[in-house]
mmCIF file of C-alpha atoms and ligand atoms in Angstrom:
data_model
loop_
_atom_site.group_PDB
_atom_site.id
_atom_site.type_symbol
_atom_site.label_atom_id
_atom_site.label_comp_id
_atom_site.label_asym_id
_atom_site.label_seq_id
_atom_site.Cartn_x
_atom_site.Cartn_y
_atom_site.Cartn_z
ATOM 1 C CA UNK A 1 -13.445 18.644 -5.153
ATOM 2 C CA UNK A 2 -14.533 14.871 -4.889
ATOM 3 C CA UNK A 3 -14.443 13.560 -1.722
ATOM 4 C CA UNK A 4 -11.563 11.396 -0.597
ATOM 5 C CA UNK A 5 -12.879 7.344 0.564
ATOM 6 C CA UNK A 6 -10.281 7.113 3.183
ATOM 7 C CA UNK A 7 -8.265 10.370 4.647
ATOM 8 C CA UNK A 8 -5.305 10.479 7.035
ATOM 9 C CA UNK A 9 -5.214 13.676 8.848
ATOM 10 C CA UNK A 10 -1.517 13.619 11.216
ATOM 11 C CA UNK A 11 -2.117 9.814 12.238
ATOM 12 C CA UNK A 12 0.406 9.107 15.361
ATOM 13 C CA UNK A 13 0.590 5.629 16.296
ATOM 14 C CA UNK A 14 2.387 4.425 19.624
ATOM 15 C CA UNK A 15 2.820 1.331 20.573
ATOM 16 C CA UNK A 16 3.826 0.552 24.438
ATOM 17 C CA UNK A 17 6.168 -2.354 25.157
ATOM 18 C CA UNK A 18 6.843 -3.276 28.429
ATOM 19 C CA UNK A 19 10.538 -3.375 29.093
ATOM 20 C CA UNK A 20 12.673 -4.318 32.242
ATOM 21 C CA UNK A 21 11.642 -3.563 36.226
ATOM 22 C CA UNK A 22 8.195 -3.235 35.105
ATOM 23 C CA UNK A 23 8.624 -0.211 33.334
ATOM 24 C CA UNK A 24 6.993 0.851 29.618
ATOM 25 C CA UNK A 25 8.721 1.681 26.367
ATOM 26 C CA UNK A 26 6.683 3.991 23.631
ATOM 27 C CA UNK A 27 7.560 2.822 20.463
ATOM 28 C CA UNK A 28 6.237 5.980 17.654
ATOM 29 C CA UNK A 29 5.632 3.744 14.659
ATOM 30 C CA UNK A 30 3.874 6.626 12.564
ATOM 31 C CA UNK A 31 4.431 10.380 13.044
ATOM 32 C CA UNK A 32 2.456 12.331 11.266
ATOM 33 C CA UNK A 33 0.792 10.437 9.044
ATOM 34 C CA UNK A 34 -1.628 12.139 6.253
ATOM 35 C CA UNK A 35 -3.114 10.658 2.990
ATOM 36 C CA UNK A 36 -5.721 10.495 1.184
ATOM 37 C CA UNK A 37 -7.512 7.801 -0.865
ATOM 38 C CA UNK A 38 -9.805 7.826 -4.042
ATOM 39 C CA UNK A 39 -12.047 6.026 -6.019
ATOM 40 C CA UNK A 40 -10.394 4.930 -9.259
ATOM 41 C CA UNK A 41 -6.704 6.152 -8.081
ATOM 42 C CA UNK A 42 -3.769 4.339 -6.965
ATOM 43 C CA UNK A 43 -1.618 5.419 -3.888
ATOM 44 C CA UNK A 44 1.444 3.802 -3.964
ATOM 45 C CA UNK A 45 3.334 3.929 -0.065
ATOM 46 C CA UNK A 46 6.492 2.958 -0.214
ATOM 47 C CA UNK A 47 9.446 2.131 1.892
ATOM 48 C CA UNK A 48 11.597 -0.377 3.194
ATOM 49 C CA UNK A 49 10.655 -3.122 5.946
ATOM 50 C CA UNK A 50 9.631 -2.122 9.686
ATOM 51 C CA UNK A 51 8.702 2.076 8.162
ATOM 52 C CA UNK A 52 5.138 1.517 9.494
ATOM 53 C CA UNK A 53 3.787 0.725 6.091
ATOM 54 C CA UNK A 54 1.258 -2.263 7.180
ATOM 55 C CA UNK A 55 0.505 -0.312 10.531
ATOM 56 C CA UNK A 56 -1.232 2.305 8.119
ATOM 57 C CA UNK A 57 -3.379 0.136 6.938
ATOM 58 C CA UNK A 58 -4.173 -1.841 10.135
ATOM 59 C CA UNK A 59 -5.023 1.446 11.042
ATOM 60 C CA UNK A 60 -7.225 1.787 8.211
ATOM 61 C CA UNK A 61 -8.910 -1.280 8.797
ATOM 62 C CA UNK A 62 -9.486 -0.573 12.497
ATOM 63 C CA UNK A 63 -7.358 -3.302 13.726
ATOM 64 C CA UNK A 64 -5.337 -1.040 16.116
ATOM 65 C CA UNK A 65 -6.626 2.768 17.375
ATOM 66 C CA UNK A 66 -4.508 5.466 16.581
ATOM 67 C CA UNK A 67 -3.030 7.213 18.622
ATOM 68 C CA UNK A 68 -3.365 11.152 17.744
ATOM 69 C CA UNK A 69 -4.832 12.520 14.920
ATOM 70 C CA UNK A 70 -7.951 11.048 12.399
ATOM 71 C CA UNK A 71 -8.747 8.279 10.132
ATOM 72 C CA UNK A 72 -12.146 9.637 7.918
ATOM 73 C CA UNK A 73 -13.960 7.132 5.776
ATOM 74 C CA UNK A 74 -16.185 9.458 3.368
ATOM 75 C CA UNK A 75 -16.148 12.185 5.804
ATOM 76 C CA UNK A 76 -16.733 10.211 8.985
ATOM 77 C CA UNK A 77 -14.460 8.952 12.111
ATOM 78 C CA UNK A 78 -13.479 5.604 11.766
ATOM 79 C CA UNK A 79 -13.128 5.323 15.533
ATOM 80 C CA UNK A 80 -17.119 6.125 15.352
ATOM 81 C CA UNK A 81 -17.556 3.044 13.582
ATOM 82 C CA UNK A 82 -18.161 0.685 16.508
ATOM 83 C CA UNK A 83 -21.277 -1.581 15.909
ATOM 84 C CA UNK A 84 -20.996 -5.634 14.347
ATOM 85 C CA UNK A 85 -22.574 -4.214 11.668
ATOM 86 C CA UNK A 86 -21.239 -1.274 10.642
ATOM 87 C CA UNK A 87 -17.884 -2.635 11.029
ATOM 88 C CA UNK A 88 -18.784 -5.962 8.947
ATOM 89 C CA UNK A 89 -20.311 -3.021 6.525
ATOM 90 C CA UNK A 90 -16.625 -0.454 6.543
ATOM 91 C CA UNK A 91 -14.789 -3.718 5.995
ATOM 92 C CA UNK A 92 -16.541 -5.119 2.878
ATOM 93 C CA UNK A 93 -15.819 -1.380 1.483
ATOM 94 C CA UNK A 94 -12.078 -0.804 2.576
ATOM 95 C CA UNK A 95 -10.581 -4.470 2.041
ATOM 96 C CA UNK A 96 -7.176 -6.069 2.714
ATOM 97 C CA UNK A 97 -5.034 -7.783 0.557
ATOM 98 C CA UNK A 98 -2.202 -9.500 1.917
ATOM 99 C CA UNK A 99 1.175 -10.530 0.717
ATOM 100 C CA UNK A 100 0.714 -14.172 0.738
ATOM 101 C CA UNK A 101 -1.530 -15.025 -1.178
ATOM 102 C CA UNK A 102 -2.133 -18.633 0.052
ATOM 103 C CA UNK A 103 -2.169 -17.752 3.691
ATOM 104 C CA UNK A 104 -5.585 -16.136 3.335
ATOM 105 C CA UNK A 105 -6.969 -19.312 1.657
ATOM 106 C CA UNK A 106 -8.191 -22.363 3.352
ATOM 107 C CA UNK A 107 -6.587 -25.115 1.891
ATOM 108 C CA UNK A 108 -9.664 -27.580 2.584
ATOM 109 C CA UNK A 109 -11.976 -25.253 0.560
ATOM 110 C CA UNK A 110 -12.472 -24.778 -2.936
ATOM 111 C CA UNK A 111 -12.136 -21.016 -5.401
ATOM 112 C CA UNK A 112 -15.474 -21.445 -5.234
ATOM 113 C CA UNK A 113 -16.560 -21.757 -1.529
ATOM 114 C CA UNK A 114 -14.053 -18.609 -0.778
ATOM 115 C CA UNK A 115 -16.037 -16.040 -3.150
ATOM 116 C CA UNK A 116 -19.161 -17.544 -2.399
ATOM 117 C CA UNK A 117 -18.750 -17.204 1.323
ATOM 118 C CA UNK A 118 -18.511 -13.349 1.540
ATOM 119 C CA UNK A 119 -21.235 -13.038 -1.236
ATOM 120 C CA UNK A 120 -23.497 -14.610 1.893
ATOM 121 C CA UNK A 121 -21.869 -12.316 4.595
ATOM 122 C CA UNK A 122 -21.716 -9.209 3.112
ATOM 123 C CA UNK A 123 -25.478 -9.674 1.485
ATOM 124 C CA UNK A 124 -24.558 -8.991 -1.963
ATOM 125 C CA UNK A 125 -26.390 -11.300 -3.739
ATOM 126 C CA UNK A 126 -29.430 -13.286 -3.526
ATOM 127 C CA UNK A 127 -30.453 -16.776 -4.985
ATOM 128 C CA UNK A 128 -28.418 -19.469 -6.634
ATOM 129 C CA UNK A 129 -28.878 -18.153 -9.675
ATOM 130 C CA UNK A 130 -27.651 -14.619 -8.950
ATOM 131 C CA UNK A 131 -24.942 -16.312 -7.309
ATOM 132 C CA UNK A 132 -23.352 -18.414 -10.273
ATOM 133 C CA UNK A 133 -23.747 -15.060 -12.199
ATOM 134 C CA UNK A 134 -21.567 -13.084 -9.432
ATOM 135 C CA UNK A 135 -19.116 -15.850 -9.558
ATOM 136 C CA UNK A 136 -18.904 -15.947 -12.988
ATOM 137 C CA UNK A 137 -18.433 -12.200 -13.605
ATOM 138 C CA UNK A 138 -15.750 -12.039 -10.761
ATOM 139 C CA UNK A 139 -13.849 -14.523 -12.661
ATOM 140 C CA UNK A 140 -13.887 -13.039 -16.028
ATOM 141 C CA UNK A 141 -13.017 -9.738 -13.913
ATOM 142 C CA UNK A 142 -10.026 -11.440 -12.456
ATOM 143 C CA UNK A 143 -8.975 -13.503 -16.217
ATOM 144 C CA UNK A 144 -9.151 -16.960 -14.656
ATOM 145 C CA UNK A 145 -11.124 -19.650 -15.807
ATOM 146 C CA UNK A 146 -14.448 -20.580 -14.902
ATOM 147 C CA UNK A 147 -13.253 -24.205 -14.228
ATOM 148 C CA UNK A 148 -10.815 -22.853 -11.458
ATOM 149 C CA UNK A 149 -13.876 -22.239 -9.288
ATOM 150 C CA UNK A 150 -14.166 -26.142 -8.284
ATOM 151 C CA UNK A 151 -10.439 -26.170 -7.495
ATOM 152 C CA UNK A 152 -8.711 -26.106 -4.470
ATOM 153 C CA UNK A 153 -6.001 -23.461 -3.657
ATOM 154 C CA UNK A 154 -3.325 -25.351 -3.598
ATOM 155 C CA UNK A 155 -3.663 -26.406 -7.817
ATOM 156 C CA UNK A 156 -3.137 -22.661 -8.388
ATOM 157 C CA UNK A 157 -0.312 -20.848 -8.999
ATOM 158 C CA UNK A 158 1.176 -18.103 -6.531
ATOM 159 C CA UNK A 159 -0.414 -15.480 -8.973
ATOM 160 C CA UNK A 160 -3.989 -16.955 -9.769
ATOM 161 C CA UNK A 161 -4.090 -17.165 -5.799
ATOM 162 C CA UNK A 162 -3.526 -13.047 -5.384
ATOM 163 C CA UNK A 163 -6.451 -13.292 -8.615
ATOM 164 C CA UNK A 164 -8.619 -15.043 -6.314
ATOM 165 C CA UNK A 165 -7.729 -12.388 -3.394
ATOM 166 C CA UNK A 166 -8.747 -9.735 -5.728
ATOM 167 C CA UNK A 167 -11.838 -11.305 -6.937
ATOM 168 C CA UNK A 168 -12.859 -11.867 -3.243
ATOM 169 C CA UNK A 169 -12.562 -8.221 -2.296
ATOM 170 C CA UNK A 170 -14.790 -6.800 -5.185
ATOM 171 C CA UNK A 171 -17.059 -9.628 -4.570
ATOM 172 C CA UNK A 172 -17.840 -8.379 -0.915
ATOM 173 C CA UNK A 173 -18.366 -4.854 -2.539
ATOM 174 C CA UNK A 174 -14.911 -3.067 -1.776
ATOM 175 C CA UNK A 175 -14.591 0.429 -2.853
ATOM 176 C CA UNK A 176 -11.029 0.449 -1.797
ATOM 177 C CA UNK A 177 -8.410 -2.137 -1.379
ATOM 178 C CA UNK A 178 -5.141 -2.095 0.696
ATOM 179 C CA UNK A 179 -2.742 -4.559 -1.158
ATOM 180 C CA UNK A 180 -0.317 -5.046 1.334
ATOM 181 C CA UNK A 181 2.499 -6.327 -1.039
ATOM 182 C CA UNK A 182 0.300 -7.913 -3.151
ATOM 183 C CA UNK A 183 3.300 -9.128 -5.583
ATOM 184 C CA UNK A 184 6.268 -9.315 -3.056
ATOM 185 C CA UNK A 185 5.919 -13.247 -2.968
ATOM 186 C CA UNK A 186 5.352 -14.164 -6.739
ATOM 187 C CA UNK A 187 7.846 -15.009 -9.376
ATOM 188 C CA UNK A 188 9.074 -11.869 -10.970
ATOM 189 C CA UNK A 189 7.520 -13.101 -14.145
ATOM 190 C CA UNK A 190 3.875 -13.198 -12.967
ATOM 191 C CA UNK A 191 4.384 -9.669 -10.911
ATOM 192 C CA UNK A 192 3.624 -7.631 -13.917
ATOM 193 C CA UNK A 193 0.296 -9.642 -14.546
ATOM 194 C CA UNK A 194 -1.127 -8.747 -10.947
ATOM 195 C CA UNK A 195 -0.093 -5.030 -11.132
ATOM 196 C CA UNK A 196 -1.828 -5.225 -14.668
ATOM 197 C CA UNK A 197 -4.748 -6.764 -12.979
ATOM 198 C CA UNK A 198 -5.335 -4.494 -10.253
ATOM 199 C CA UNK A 199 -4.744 -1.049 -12.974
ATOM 200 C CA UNK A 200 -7.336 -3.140 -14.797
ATOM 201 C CA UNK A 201 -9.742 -3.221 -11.707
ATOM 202 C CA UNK A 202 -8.754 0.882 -10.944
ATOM 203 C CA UNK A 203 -9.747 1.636 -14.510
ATOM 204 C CA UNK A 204 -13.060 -0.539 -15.307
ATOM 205 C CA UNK A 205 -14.832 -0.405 -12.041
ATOM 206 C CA UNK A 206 -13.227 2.288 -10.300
ATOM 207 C CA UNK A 207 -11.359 0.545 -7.575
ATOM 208 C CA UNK A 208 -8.774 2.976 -5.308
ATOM 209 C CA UNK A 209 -6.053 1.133 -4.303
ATOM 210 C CA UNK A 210 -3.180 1.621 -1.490
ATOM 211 C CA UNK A 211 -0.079 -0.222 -3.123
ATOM 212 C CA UNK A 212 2.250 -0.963 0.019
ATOM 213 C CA UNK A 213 5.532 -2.175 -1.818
ATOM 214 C CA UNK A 214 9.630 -1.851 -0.361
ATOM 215 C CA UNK A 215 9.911 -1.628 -4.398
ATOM 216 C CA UNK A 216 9.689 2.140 -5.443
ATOM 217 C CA UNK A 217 9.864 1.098 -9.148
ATOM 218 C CA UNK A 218 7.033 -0.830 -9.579
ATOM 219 C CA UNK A 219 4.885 2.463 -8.309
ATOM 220 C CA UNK A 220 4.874 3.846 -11.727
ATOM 221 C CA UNK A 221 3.209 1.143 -13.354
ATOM 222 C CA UNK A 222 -0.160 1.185 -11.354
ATOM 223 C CA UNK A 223 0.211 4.299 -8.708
ATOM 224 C CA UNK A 224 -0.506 7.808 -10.133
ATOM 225 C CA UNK A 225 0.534 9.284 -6.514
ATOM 226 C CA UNK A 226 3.256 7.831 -4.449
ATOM 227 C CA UNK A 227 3.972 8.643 -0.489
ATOM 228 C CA UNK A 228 7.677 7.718 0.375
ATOM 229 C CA UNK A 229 7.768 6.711 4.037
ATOM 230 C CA UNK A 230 11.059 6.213 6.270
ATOM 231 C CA UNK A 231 11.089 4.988 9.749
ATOM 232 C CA UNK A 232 7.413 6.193 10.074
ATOM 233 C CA UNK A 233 7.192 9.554 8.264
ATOM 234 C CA UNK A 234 6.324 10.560 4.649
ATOM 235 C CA UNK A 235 9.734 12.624 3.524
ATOM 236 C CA UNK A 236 8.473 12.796 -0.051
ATOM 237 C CA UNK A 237 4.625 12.607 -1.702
ATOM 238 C CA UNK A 238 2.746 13.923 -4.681
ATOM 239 C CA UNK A 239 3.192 12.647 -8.779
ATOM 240 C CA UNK A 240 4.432 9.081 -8.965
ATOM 241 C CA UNK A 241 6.353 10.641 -12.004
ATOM 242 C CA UNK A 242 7.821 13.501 -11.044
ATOM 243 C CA UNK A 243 9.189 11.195 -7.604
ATOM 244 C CA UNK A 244 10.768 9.064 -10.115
ATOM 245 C CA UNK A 245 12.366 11.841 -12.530
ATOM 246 C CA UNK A 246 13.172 14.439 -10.040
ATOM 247 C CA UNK A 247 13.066 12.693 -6.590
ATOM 248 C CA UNK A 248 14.275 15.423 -4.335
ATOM 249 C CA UNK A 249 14.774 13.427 -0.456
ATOM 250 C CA UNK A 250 18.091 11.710 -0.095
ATOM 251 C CA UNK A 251 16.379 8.592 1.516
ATOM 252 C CA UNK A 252 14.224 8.588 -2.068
ATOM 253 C CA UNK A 253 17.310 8.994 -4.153
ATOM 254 C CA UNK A 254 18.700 5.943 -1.879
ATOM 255 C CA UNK A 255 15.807 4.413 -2.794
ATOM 256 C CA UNK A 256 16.068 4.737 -6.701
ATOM 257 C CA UNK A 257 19.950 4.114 -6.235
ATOM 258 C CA UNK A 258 18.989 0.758 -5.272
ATOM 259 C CA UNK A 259 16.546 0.085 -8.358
ATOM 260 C CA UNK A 260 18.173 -1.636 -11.052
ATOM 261 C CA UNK A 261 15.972 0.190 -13.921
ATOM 262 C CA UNK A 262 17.589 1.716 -17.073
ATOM 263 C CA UNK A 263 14.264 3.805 -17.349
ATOM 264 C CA UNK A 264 15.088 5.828 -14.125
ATOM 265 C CA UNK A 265 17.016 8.670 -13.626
ATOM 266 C CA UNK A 266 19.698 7.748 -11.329
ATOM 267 C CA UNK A 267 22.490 8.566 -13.636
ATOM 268 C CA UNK A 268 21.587 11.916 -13.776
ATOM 269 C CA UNK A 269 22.197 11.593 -9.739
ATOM 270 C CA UNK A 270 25.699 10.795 -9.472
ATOM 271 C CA UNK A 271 28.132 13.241 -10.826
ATOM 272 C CA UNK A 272 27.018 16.438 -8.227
ATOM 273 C CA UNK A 273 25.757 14.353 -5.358
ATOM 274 C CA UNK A 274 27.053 12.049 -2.892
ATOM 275 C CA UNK A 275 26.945 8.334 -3.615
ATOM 276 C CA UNK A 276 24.392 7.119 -2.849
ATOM 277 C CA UNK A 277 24.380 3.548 -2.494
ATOM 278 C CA UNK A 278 27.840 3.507 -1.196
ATOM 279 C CA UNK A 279 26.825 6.107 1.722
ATOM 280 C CA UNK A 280 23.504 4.514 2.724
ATOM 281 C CA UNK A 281 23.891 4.358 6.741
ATOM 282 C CA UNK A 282 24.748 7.629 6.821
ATOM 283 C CA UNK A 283 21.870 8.468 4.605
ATOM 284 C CA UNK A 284 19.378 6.654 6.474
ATOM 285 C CA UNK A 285 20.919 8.285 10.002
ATOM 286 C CA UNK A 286 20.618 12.094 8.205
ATOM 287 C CA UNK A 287 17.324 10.928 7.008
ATOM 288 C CA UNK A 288 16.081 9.913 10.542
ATOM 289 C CA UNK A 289 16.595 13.070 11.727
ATOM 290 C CA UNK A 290 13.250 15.117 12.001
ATOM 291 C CA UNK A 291 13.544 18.519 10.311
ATOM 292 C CA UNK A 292 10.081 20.528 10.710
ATOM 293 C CA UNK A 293 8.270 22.121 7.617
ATOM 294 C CA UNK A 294 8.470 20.651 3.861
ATOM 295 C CA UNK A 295 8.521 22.431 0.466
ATOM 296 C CA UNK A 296 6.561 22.174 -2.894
ATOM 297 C CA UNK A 297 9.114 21.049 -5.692
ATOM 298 C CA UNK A 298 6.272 20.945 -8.423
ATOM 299 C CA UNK A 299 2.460 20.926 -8.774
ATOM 300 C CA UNK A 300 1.594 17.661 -6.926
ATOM 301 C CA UNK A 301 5.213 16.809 -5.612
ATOM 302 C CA UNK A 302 6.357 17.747 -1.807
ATOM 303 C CA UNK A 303 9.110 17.026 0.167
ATOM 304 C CA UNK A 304 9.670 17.210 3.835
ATOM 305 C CA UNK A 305 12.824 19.027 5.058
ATOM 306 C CA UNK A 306 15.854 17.557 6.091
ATOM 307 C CA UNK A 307 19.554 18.433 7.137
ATOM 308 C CA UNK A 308 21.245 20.124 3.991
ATOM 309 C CA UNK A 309 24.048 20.424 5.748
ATOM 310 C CA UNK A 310 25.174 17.147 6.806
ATOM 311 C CA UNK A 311 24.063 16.016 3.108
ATOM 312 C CA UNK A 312 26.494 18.482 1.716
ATOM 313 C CA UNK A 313 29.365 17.242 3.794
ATOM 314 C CA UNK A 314 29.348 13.647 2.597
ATOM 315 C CA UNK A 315 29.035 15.390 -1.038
ATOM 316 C CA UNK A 316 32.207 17.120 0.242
ATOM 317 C CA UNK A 317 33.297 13.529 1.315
ATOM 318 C CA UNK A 318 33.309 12.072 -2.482
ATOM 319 C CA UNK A 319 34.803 14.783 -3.890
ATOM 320 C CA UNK A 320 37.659 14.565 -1.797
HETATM 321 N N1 LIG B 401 1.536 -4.643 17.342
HETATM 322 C C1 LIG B 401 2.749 -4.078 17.418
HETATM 323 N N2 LIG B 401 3.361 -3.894 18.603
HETATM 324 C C2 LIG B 401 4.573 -3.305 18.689
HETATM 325 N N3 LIG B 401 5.270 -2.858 17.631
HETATM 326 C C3 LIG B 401 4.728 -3.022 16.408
HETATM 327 C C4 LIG B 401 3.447 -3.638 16.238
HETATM 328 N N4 LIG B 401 3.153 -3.655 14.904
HETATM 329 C C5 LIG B 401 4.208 -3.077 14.287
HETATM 330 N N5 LIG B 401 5.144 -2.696 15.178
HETATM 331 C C6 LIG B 401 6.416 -2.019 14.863
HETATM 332 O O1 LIG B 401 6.116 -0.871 14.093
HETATM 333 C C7 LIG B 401 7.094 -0.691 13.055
HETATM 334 C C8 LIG B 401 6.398 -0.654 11.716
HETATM 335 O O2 LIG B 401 5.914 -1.964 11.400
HETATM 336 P P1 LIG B 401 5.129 -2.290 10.056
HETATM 337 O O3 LIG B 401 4.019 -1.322 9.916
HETATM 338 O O4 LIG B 401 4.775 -3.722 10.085
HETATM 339 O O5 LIG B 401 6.242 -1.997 8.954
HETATM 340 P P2 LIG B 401 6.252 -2.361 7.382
HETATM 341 O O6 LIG B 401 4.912 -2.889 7.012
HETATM 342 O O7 LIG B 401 6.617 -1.084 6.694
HETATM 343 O O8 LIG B 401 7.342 -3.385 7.225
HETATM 344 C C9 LIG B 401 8.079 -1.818 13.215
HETATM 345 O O9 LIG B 401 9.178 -1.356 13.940
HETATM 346 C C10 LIG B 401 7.319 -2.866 13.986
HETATM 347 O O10 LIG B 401 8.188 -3.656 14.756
HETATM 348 MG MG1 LIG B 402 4.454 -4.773 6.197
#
């Protein structure tokens, strides 16, 4: 079996607010957390805003501990990663990419200064020459002309921004990168370009990616694996496909009941089942609910238990 980049064995992560009368409040953002990441494969987590999606990777990227459980990076603790160096080092291999792509650009710089820059850092090239070569290569990687190097963020569009994010995350040698909605903030028209982009990048030079999106439907275009997470826990994970044809959770057929997509299967949802869309609170309160153990629906597709019962009742609901 190859060996997974970045593993999640049961990640817990708590974080402590301090409430009233000088007492604390334990929030659990992630319960139970496990995953795995690959070379050349895309893991697509998805869910809606506040499930503990960017928490993973902050977790990832050693920006908070967690709490219980493990992060391994080819085998090792991350918490064991602890010198300048070696974190500099884990960073230029597991890379973030954020949502905005103009906040992570310095507006006074040019294309050129921000992939330079971590060329220097992370000591992946030497000499000027070697350097226009890198440049030049990460540009072609990322389809944007070589004369966008002397410009200055702000002459780019949204999308050649998130190229320039890209390009500057290969260029410090990542092996995997977390694209923290990567697309969420461009123009609908562009969003297919990026997703195209980074598939390109999984495919020609083996990238992994984590794809964090609130949009399940865009997981089948770049994510052969997809994790579904609700208010902190996975409830359904394997085959991006088989999610999408035969999702099995109610919180993931909520999920698809909200995707406007001819190509999905929701159709096929509505006769026998409840209504989805129209019961959502009470989906997402029956979904809350913790029910221990999960079961295998196909190959590579798993789905954590939940209350059949109370699911059955608002089927009982519609029908009446
Ligand atoms: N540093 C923090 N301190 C306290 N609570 C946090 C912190 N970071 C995230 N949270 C909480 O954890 C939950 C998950 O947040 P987040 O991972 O950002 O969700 P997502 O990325 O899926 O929108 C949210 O309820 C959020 O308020
Ligand atoms: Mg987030």
């Amino acid at each position: 079996m190859e060996q997974p980049v970045i593993e999640l064995n049961n990640v817990v992560k708590e974080f402590t607010a301090s409430g009233g009368f000088g007492s604390t409040e334990i929030f659990r953002a992630l319960d139970s957390i496990s995953f795995k990441l690959y070379k050349g494969r895309t893991l697509a987590l998805v869910g809606e805003s506040g499930c503990g999606k960017s928490t993973c990777a902050k977790l990832i990227t050693k920006v908070h501990g967690v709490t219980e459980g493990e992060i391994l990076f080819k085998g090792e603790n991350v918490d064991t990663i602890n010198k300048r160096r070696d974190i500099l080092n884990y960073r230029g291999k597991v890379q973030m990419v954020f949502q905005d792509p103009f906040g992570s650009l310095n507006p006074t710089h040019t294309i050129r200064h921000h992939l330079t820059r971590p060329l220097l850092i992370h000591k992946q090239v030497k000499g000027k020459d070697a350097i226009e070569k890198r440049l030049n290569e990460l540009m072609e990687l990322v389809e944007l002309p070589i004369e966008d190097l002397d410009k200055y963020p702000h002459q780019l569009s949204g999308g050649q921004r998130q190229r320039v994010n890209l390009a500057r995350a290969i260029g410090v040698g990542a092996e995997i990168i977390l694209a923290d909605e990567p697309t969420s903030m461009l123009d609908v028209s562009i969003r297919l370009g990026v997703l195209n982009l980074m598939k390109e990048m999984k495919e020609k030079i083996g990238i992994g990616f984590l794809y964090i999106t609130h949009d399940l439907a865009t997981a089948h275009y770049i994510a052969e694996e997809t994790a579904v997470m609700y208010r902190g826990r996975i409830v359904e994970w394997g085959d991006t496909r088989s999610i999408l044809r035969n999702p099995q959770h109610p919180y993931t057929k909520l999920l698809i009941s909200a995707v406007p997509d001819p190509d999905l299967p929701f159709n096929k949802l509505v006769d026998s089942e409840p209504d989805y869309s129209q019961s959502a609170d009470k989906i997402r309160a029956i979904s809350l609910k913790s029910v221990a153990g999960h079961r295998q629906v196909a190959d590579n597709h798993f789905v954590a238990n939940w209350d059949e019962a109370e699911i059955a009742a608002l089927q009982k609901d519609k029908i009446a």
